[in-house]
PDB file of C-alpha atoms in Angstrom:
ATOM      1  CA  MET A 166       0.000   0.000   0.000  1.00 35.00           C
ATOM      2  CA  ARG A 167       2.922   2.310   0.590  1.00 38.00           C
ATOM      3  CA  GLU A 168       4.148   1.658  -2.923  1.00 37.00           C
ATOM      4  CA  GLN A 169       0.925   2.527  -4.744  1.00 43.00           C
ATOM      5  CA  LYS A 170      -1.722   4.943  -3.618  1.00 51.00           C
ATOM      6  CA  LEU A 171      -5.151   4.049  -4.955  1.00 55.00           C
ATOM      7  CA  GLY A 172      -7.338   6.656  -6.622  1.00 58.00           C
ATOM      8  CA  THR A 173     -10.793   7.389  -5.270  1.00 65.00           C
ATOM      9  CA  HIS A 174     -12.523   5.259  -7.932  1.00 63.00           C
ATOM     10  CA  ASP A 175     -10.344   2.251  -7.098  1.00 66.00           C
ATOM     11  CA  CYS A 176     -10.730   3.018  -3.407  1.00 71.00           C
ATOM     12  CA  ILE A 177     -14.516   2.868  -3.311  1.00 72.00           C
ATOM     13  CA  GLN A 178     -14.613  -0.280  -5.444  1.00 71.00           C
ATOM     14  CA  LEU A 179     -12.893  -2.059  -2.549  1.00 67.00           C
ATOM     15  CA  VAL A 180     -15.755  -1.172  -0.213  1.00 68.00           C
ATOM     16  CA  PRO A 181     -18.695  -3.610   0.083  1.00 67.00           C
ATOM     17  CA  ILE A 182     -21.378  -0.904   0.372  1.00 69.00           C
ATOM     18  CA  PHE A 183     -20.465   0.388  -3.107  1.00 74.00           C
ATOM     19  CA  LYS A 184     -19.933  -2.921  -4.914  1.00 72.00           C
ATOM     20  CA  GLN A 185     -23.455  -3.082  -6.397  1.00 73.00           C
ATOM     21  CA  LEU A 186     -23.304   0.383  -7.980  1.00 77.00           C
ATOM     22  CA  THR A 187     -23.169   0.778 -11.745  1.00 80.00           C
ATOM     23  CA  THR A 188     -20.171   2.332 -13.479  1.00 81.00           C
ATOM     24  CA  VAL A 189     -21.991   5.654 -13.810  1.00 83.00           C
ATOM     25  CA  GLU A 190     -23.011   5.576 -10.141  1.00 80.00           C
ATOM     26  CA  LEU A 191     -19.449   4.780  -9.098  1.00 81.00           C
ATOM     27  CA  GLN A 192     -18.295   7.839 -11.025  1.00 84.00           C
ATOM     28  CA  GLN A 193     -20.852   9.972  -9.199  1.00 84.00           C
ATOM     29  CA  VAL A 194     -19.695   8.705  -5.817  1.00 83.00           C
ATOM     30  CA  SER A 195     -16.028   9.059  -6.779  1.00 86.00           C
ATOM     31  CA  ALA A 196     -16.629  12.760  -7.325  1.00 88.00           C
ATOM     32  CA  ILE A 197     -17.414  13.282  -3.622  1.00 89.00           C
ATOM     33  CA  VAL A 198     -14.919  10.835  -2.108  1.00 89.00           C
ATOM     34  CA  HIS A 199     -11.718  12.044  -0.491  1.00 90.00           C
ATOM     35  CA  GLU A 200      -8.843   9.602  -0.023  1.00 89.00           C
ATOM     36  CA  HIS A 201      -6.052   9.655   2.543  1.00 91.00           C
ATOM     37  CA  VAL A 202      -3.362   7.271   3.777  1.00 92.00           C
ATOM     38  CA  TYR A 203      -2.578   7.218   7.497  1.00 95.00           C
ATOM     39  CA  GLU A 204       0.740   5.837   8.681  1.00 95.00           C
ATOM     40  CA  LYS A 205       0.875   3.390  11.573  1.00 94.00           C
ATOM     41  CA  GLY A 206       0.093   5.217  14.836  1.00 95.00           C
ATOM     42  CA  ALA A 207      -1.628   8.178  13.165  1.00 97.00           C
ATOM     43  CA  ALA A 208      -5.011   9.347  14.478  1.00 96.00           C
ATOM     44  CA  LEU A 209      -7.967   8.992  12.134  1.00 96.00           C
ATOM     45  CA  PHE A 210     -10.067  11.015  14.583  1.00 94.00           C
ATOM     46  CA  ASN A 211     -10.125  12.049  18.231  1.00 95.00           C
ATOM     47  CA  ALA A 212     -12.741  12.405  20.944  1.00 94.00           C
ATOM     48  CA  GLY A 213     -14.198  15.910  20.815  1.00 93.00           C
ATOM     49  CA  ASP A 214     -13.875  16.170  17.024  1.00 92.00           C
ATOM     50  CA  GLU A 215     -16.984  17.033  15.050  1.00 90.00           C
ATOM     51  CA  ALA A 216     -18.117  13.936  13.181  1.00 90.00           C
ATOM     52  CA  ASP A 217     -19.106  15.302   9.787  1.00 90.00           C
ATOM     53  CA  GLN A 218     -18.085  12.502   7.459  1.00 90.00           C
ATOM     54  CA  LEU A 219     -18.363   8.804   6.715  1.00 86.00           C
ATOM     55  CA  THR A 220     -15.001   7.099   7.234  1.00 89.00           C
ATOM     56  CA  ILE A 221     -14.395   3.965   5.171  1.00 87.00           C
ATOM     57  CA  ILE A 222     -11.386   1.676   5.583  1.00 89.00           C
ATOM     58  CA  ALA A 223     -10.308   0.771   2.054  1.00 86.00           C
ATOM     59  CA  ALA A 224      -7.198  -1.086   3.224  1.00 87.00           C
ATOM     60  CA  GLY A 225      -5.479  -1.564   6.563  1.00 90.00           C
ATOM     61  CA  GLN A 226      -6.708  -1.717  10.132  1.00 93.00           C
ATOM     62  CA  ALA A 227      -7.539   0.793  12.861  1.00 95.00           C
ATOM     63  CA  LYS A 228      -8.554   0.471  16.490  1.00 94.00           C
ATOM     64  CA  VAL A 229     -11.360   2.552  17.987  1.00 93.00           C
ATOM     65  CA  TYR A 230     -11.069   3.164  21.709  1.00 93.00           C
ATOM     66  CA  GLN A 231     -12.041   5.397  24.605  1.00 93.00           C
ATOM     67  CA  LEU A 232      -9.902   6.665  27.460  1.00 90.00           C
ATOM     68  CA  ALA A 233     -10.912   5.781  31.007  1.00 86.00           C
ATOM     69  CA  ALA A 234     -10.664   8.294  33.849  1.00 86.00           C
ATOM     70  CA  ASN A 235      -7.264   6.836  34.774  1.00 88.00           C
ATOM     71  CA  GLY A 236      -5.999   7.359  31.221  1.00 85.00           C
ATOM     72  CA  ARG A 237      -6.060   3.698  30.220  1.00 85.00           C
ATOM     73  CA  GLU A 238      -7.330   2.745  26.790  1.00 87.00           C
ATOM     74  CA  GLN A 239     -10.561   0.810  26.504  1.00 87.00           C
ATOM     75  CA  LEU A 240     -10.689  -0.934  23.147  1.00 89.00           C
ATOM     76  CA  LEU A 241     -14.160  -0.699  21.587  1.00 88.00           C
ATOM     77  CA  TYR A 242     -13.728  -2.401  18.222  1.00 88.00           C
ATOM     78  CA  LEU A 243     -11.474  -2.753  15.202  1.00 91.00           C
ATOM     79  CA  LEU A 244     -12.073  -1.342  11.744  1.00 92.00           C
ATOM     80  CA  GLN A 245     -10.885  -3.712   9.010  1.00 88.00           C
ATOM     81  CA  SER A 246     -10.823  -3.347   5.219  1.00 84.00           C
ATOM     82  CA  GLY A 247     -14.354  -2.641   4.000  1.00 79.00           C
ATOM     83  CA  ASP A 248     -15.624  -1.461   7.399  1.00 84.00           C
ATOM     84  CA  PHE A 249     -17.001   2.023   7.902  1.00 82.00           C
ATOM     85  CA  ASP A 250     -17.627   4.387  10.789  1.00 86.00           C
ATOM     86  CA  GLY A 251     -19.726   7.513  11.190  1.00 83.00           C
ATOM     87  CA  GLU A 252     -22.731   6.786   8.979  1.00 78.00           C
ATOM     88  CA  ALA A 253     -24.922   8.754  11.397  1.00 79.00           C
ATOM     89  CA  ALA A 254     -22.752  11.792  10.705  1.00 83.00           C
ATOM     90  CA  LEU A 255     -24.083  11.863   7.152  1.00 81.00           C
ATOM     91  CA  PHE A 256     -27.446  13.004   8.504  1.00 81.00           C
ATOM     92  CA  ASN A 257     -26.877  14.746  11.844  1.00 82.00           C
ATOM     93  CA  PRO A 258     -23.942  16.670  13.349  1.00 81.00           C
ATOM     94  CA  VAL A 259     -22.471  14.759  16.280  1.00 86.00           C
ATOM     95  CA  THR A 260     -19.366  15.006  18.441  1.00 90.00           C
ATOM     96  CA  ARG A 261     -17.057  12.022  18.627  1.00 91.00           C
ATOM     97  CA  THR A 262     -16.587  10.345  21.998  1.00 91.00           C
ATOM     98  CA  SER A 263     -13.882   7.911  20.904  1.00 93.00           C
ATOM     99  CA  TYR A 264     -10.483   7.813  19.239  1.00 95.00           C
ATOM    100  CA  ALA A 265      -9.333   5.907  16.157  1.00 95.00           C
ATOM    101  CA  GLU A 266      -5.691   5.010  15.510  1.00 96.00           C
ATOM    102  CA  ALA A 267      -4.162   3.275  12.499  1.00 96.00           C
ATOM    103  CA  LEU A 268      -2.536  -0.001  13.546  1.00 95.00           C
ATOM    104  CA  VAL A 269      -0.867  -0.435  10.145  1.00 92.00           C
ATOM    105  CA  PRO A 270      -0.583   1.917   7.151  1.00 91.00           C
ATOM    106  CA  THR A 271      -4.275   2.462   6.461  1.00 92.00           C
ATOM    107  CA  GLN A 272      -6.067   3.882   3.448  1.00 90.00           C
ATOM    108  CA  VAL A 273      -9.292   5.722   4.153  1.00 92.00           C
ATOM    109  CA  CYS A 274     -12.032   6.963   1.851  1.00 89.00           C
ATOM    110  CA  SER A 275     -14.242   9.650   3.337  1.00 90.00           C
ATOM    111  CA  ILE A 276     -17.466  11.361   2.305  1.00 88.00           C
ATOM    112  CA  GLN A 277     -18.402  14.703   3.831  1.00 91.00           C
ATOM    113  CA  ARG A 278     -21.950  15.193   5.121  1.00 90.00           C
ATOM    114  CA  SER A 279     -22.476  18.300   2.999  1.00 91.00           C
ATOM    115  CA  ASP A 280     -21.401  16.471  -0.176  1.00 91.00           C
ATOM    116  CA  PHE A 281     -23.560  13.445   0.609  1.00 85.00           C
ATOM    117  CA  GLN A 282     -26.650  15.544   1.271  1.00 87.00           C
ATOM    118  CA  ALA A 283     -26.094  17.399  -1.983  1.00 89.00           C
ATOM    119  CA  LEU A 284     -25.952  14.013  -3.711  1.00 84.00           C
ATOM    120  CA  LEU A 285     -29.255  13.071  -2.071  1.00 80.00           C
ATOM    121  CA  ALA A 286     -30.855  16.069  -3.740  1.00 85.00           C
ATOM    122  CA  GLU A 287     -29.231  15.610  -7.143  1.00 83.00           C
ATOM    123  CA  ALA A 288     -29.435  11.815  -7.523  1.00 80.00           C
ATOM    124  CA  PRO A 289     -32.113  10.373  -5.209  1.00 77.00           C
ATOM    125  CA  GLN A 290     -32.055   6.924  -6.864  1.00 75.00           C
ATOM    126  CA  LEU A 291     -28.304   6.640  -6.329  1.00 75.00           C
ATOM    127  CA  ALA A 292     -28.655   7.807  -2.744  1.00 74.00           C
ATOM    128  CA  LEU A 293     -31.401   5.237  -2.171  1.00 77.00           C
ATOM    129  CA  GLY A 294     -29.137   2.498  -3.474  1.00 74.00           C
ATOM    130  CA  ILE A 295     -26.365   3.548  -1.119  1.00 73.00           C
ATOM    131  CA  LEU A 296     -28.775   3.656   1.826  1.00 76.00           C
ATOM    132  CA  ASN A 297     -29.978   0.147   0.964  1.00 78.00           C
ATOM    133  CA  GLU A 298     -26.375  -1.044   0.996  1.00 72.00           C
ATOM    134  CA  PHE A 299     -25.905   0.654   4.380  1.00 72.00           C
ATOM    135  CA  GLY A 300     -28.841  -1.373   5.646  1.00 75.00           C
ATOM    136  CA  LYS A 301     -27.367  -4.621   4.342  1.00 73.00           C
ATOM    137  CA  ARG A 302     -24.002  -3.786   5.855  1.00 67.00           C
ATOM    138  CA  ILE A 303     -25.515  -2.993   9.249  1.00 70.00           C
ATOM    139  CA  SER A 304     -27.385  -6.324   9.138  1.00 69.00           C
ATOM    140  CA  GLN A 305     -24.106  -8.070   8.376  1.00 63.00           C
ATOM    141  CA  LEU A 306     -22.446  -6.327  11.304  1.00 62.00           C
ATOM    142  CA  GLU A 307     -25.311  -7.362  13.567  1.00 60.00           C
ATOM    143  CA  GLY A 308     -24.866 -10.928  12.390  1.00 58.00           C
ATOM    144  CA  LYS A 309     -21.160 -10.677  13.040  1.00 57.00           C
ATOM    145  CA  ALA A 310     -21.863  -9.398  16.553  1.00 57.00           C
ATOM    146  CA  THR A 311     -24.134 -12.377  17.143  1.00 52.00           C
ATOM    147  CA  SER A 312     -21.473 -14.787  15.905  1.00 51.00           C
ATOM    148  CA  VAL A 313     -18.984 -13.238  18.321  1.00 51.00           C
ATOM    149  CA  THR A 314     -21.209 -14.220  21.225  1.00 50.00           C
ATOM    150  CA  THR A 315     -21.867 -17.739  19.912  1.00 45.00           C
ATOM    151  CA  SER A 316     -18.599 -18.789  18.250  1.00 61.00           C
ATOM    152  CA  SER A 317     -15.643 -20.242  20.110  1.00 83.00           C
ATOM    153  CA  ILE A 318     -12.588 -18.275  21.180  1.00 86.00           C
ATOM    154  CA  GLY A 319     -10.588 -20.273  18.646  1.00 89.00           C
ATOM    155  CA  GLY A 320     -12.964 -19.305  15.860  1.00 88.00           C
ATOM    156  CA  ARG A 321     -12.907 -15.629  16.805  1.00 88.00           C
ATOM    157  CA  LEU A 322      -9.116 -15.629  17.060  1.00 91.00           C
ATOM    158  CA  ALA A 323      -8.830 -17.367  13.685  1.00 91.00           C
ATOM    159  CA  ASP A 324     -11.094 -14.728  12.092  1.00 88.00           C
ATOM    160  CA  TYR A 325      -9.005 -11.953  13.613  1.00 90.00           C
ATOM    161  CA  LEU A 326      -5.761 -13.494  12.327  1.00 92.00           C
ATOM    162  CA  VAL A 327      -7.070 -13.987   8.791  1.00 89.00           C
ATOM    163  CA  GLU A 328      -8.512 -10.456   8.621  1.00 87.00           C
ATOM    164  CA  THR A 329      -5.314  -8.946  10.026  1.00 89.00           C
ATOM    165  CA  ALA A 330      -3.102 -10.896   7.621  1.00 88.00           C
ATOM    166  CA  ALA A 331      -5.003  -9.247   4.753  1.00 83.00           C
ATOM    167  CA  SER A 332      -3.374  -5.955   5.776  1.00 81.00           C
ATOM    168  CA  PHE A 333       0.053  -7.445   4.987  1.00 81.00           C
ATOM    169  CA  PRO A 334      -0.431  -8.907   1.497  1.00 69.00           C
ATOM    170  CA  ALA A 335       3.239  -8.775   0.550  1.00 67.00           C
ATOM    171  CA  GLN A 336       4.610 -10.287   3.754  1.00 67.00           C
ATOM    172  CA  THR A 337       4.830 -13.925   4.842  1.00 82.00           C
ATOM    173  CA  MET A 338       5.806 -13.125   8.432  1.00 89.00           C
ATOM    174  CA  PHE A 339       4.170 -10.081  10.028  1.00 90.00           C
ATOM    175  CA  THR A 340       3.831  -8.543  13.477  1.00 91.00           C
ATOM    176  CA  LEU A 341       0.366  -8.531  15.030  1.00 92.00           C
ATOM    177  CA  PRO A 342      -0.656  -4.869  15.514  1.00 92.00           C
ATOM    178  CA  LEU A 343      -2.239  -5.621  18.894  1.00 91.00           C
ATOM    179  CA  GLN A 344      -0.521  -7.103  21.925  1.00 90.00           C
ATOM    180  CA  LYS A 345      -1.905 -10.395  23.228  1.00 91.00           C
ATOM    181  CA  LYS A 346      -3.619  -8.655  26.136  1.00 90.00           C
ATOM    182  CA  GLU A 347      -5.361  -6.282  23.690  1.00 90.00           C
ATOM    183  CA  ILE A 348      -6.406  -9.184  21.472  1.00 91.00           C
ATOM    184  CA  ALA A 349      -7.768 -10.887  24.592  1.00 91.00           C
ATOM    185  CA  VAL A 350      -9.857  -7.825  25.476  1.00 86.00           C
ATOM    186  CA  TYR A 351     -11.106  -7.563  21.898  1.00 85.00           C
ATOM    187  CA  LEU A 352     -12.132 -11.243  21.837  1.00 87.00           C
ATOM    188  CA  GLY A 353     -13.426 -11.388  25.401  1.00 84.00           C
ATOM    189  CA  THR A 354     -10.893 -13.843  26.791  1.00 89.00           C
ATOM    190  CA  THR A 355      -7.494 -13.944  28.540  1.00 91.00           C
ATOM    191  CA  PRO A 356      -3.931 -13.538  27.208  1.00 91.00           C
ATOM    192  CA  GLU A 357      -3.189 -17.087  28.384  1.00 93.00           C
ATOM    193  CA  THR A 358      -6.002 -18.444  26.226  1.00 93.00           C
ATOM    194  CA  ILE A 359      -4.711 -16.485  23.237  1.00 93.00           C
ATOM    195  CA  SER A 360      -1.225 -17.960  23.718  1.00 93.00           C
ATOM    196  CA  ARG A 361      -2.632 -21.476  24.054  1.00 93.00           C
ATOM    197  CA  LYS A 362      -4.740 -21.162  20.917  1.00 93.00           C
ATOM    198  CA  LEU A 363      -1.815 -19.782  18.914  1.00 94.00           C
ATOM    199  CA  ASN A 364       0.236 -22.782  20.001  1.00 94.00           C
ATOM    200  CA  GLU A 365      -2.599 -25.099  18.951  1.00 93.00           C
ATOM    201  CA  PHE A 366      -2.828 -23.433  15.537  1.00 93.00           C
ATOM    202  CA  GLN A 367       0.939 -23.782  15.098  1.00 94.00           C
ATOM    203  CA  THR A 368       0.856 -27.468  16.077  1.00 94.00           C
ATOM    204  CA  ALA A 369      -1.917 -28.007  13.519  1.00 94.00           C
ATOM    205  CA  GLY A 370       0.309 -26.421  10.860  1.00 94.00           C
ATOM    206  CA  TRP A 371      -2.002 -23.478  10.182  1.00 94.00           C
ATOM    207  CA  LEU A 372       0.450 -20.779  11.230  1.00 93.00           C
ATOM    208  CA  LYS A 373       4.039 -20.294  12.291  1.00 93.00           C
ATOM    209  CA  LYS A 374       5.039 -18.197  15.273  1.00 93.00           C
ATOM    210  CA  GLY A 375       8.107 -16.003  15.012  1.00 91.00           C
ATOM    211  CA  HIS A 376       9.933 -13.758  17.443  1.00 89.00           C
ATOM    212  CA  GLY A 377       7.729 -11.764  19.815  1.00 85.00           C
ATOM    213  CA  ASN A 378       4.372 -10.996  18.233  1.00 89.00           C
ATOM    214  CA  GLN A 379       5.303 -12.191  14.753  1.00 92.00           C
ATOM    215  CA  ILE A 380       3.337 -14.880  12.923  1.00 93.00           C
ATOM    216  CA  ALA A 381       2.975 -16.259   9.407  1.00 92.00           C
ATOM    217  CA  ILE A 382      -0.314 -17.661   8.141  1.00 92.00           C
ATOM    218  CA  LEU A 383       0.342 -21.045   6.503  1.00 91.00           C
ATOM    219  CA  ASP A 384      -3.228 -22.231   5.926  1.00 91.00           C
ATOM    220  CA  ALA A 385      -5.795 -19.424   5.917  1.00 89.00           C
ATOM    221  CA  ASP A 386      -8.513 -21.766   4.630  1.00 90.00           C
ATOM    222  CA  GLN A 387      -8.269 -24.048   7.669  1.00 90.00           C
ATOM    223  CA  LEU A 388      -8.221 -21.060  10.007  1.00 90.00           C
ATOM    224  CA  ALA A 389     -11.321 -19.658   8.329  1.00 84.00           C
ATOM    225  CA  LEU A 390     -13.143 -22.933   8.990  1.00 84.00           C
ATOM    226  CA  GLN A 391     -12.776 -22.629  12.764  1.00 78.00           C
ATOM    227  CA  ASP A 392     -15.993 -21.938  14.688  1.00 67.00           C
TER     228      ASP A 392
END
């Protein structure tokens, strides 16, 4: 991703909510999309910022978190490729209460509220199509949330590993952006369980552990089958 910066048309084609649009509709959306690449550790947004745009992760990974009274981070969720945040901001001005930080070099497509509302007026059929895709995406996210509560820790960890590996397409061995204790919080388990499951996956031949937090995915298909 550092080597080639995608244009806005290519950027939005990576995003599930725009995949069903026609070529003409994609061109209309491209006209109001802004694209930016955030380096690892950069802030996508901060608590207190006005939320006036839809933020779409075209490639990469970001963590969204809040700060407790004692200053400790409380991880809320991760944004992976194809995920979006701030859809409510397209309709009403709100103030952010959380922070978002890029865990790897992350490409973001954004749509400003003012531009989106202008599009609603100029191309209502296109806007309706986008809203329908929003609805489908939200249903998918709800289904994903349900699966998190019903699937095993191993299945959730496997999903996380496969999704994270997608952010490092050119690398066999990569460093997990989150520490084991953060992964444990994200998955609702303990660091010891994470370590045990990683060892099990390595014994099965699905991944290889390297130094520190480094791993290499050897069999993504088998990992994806875990539940």
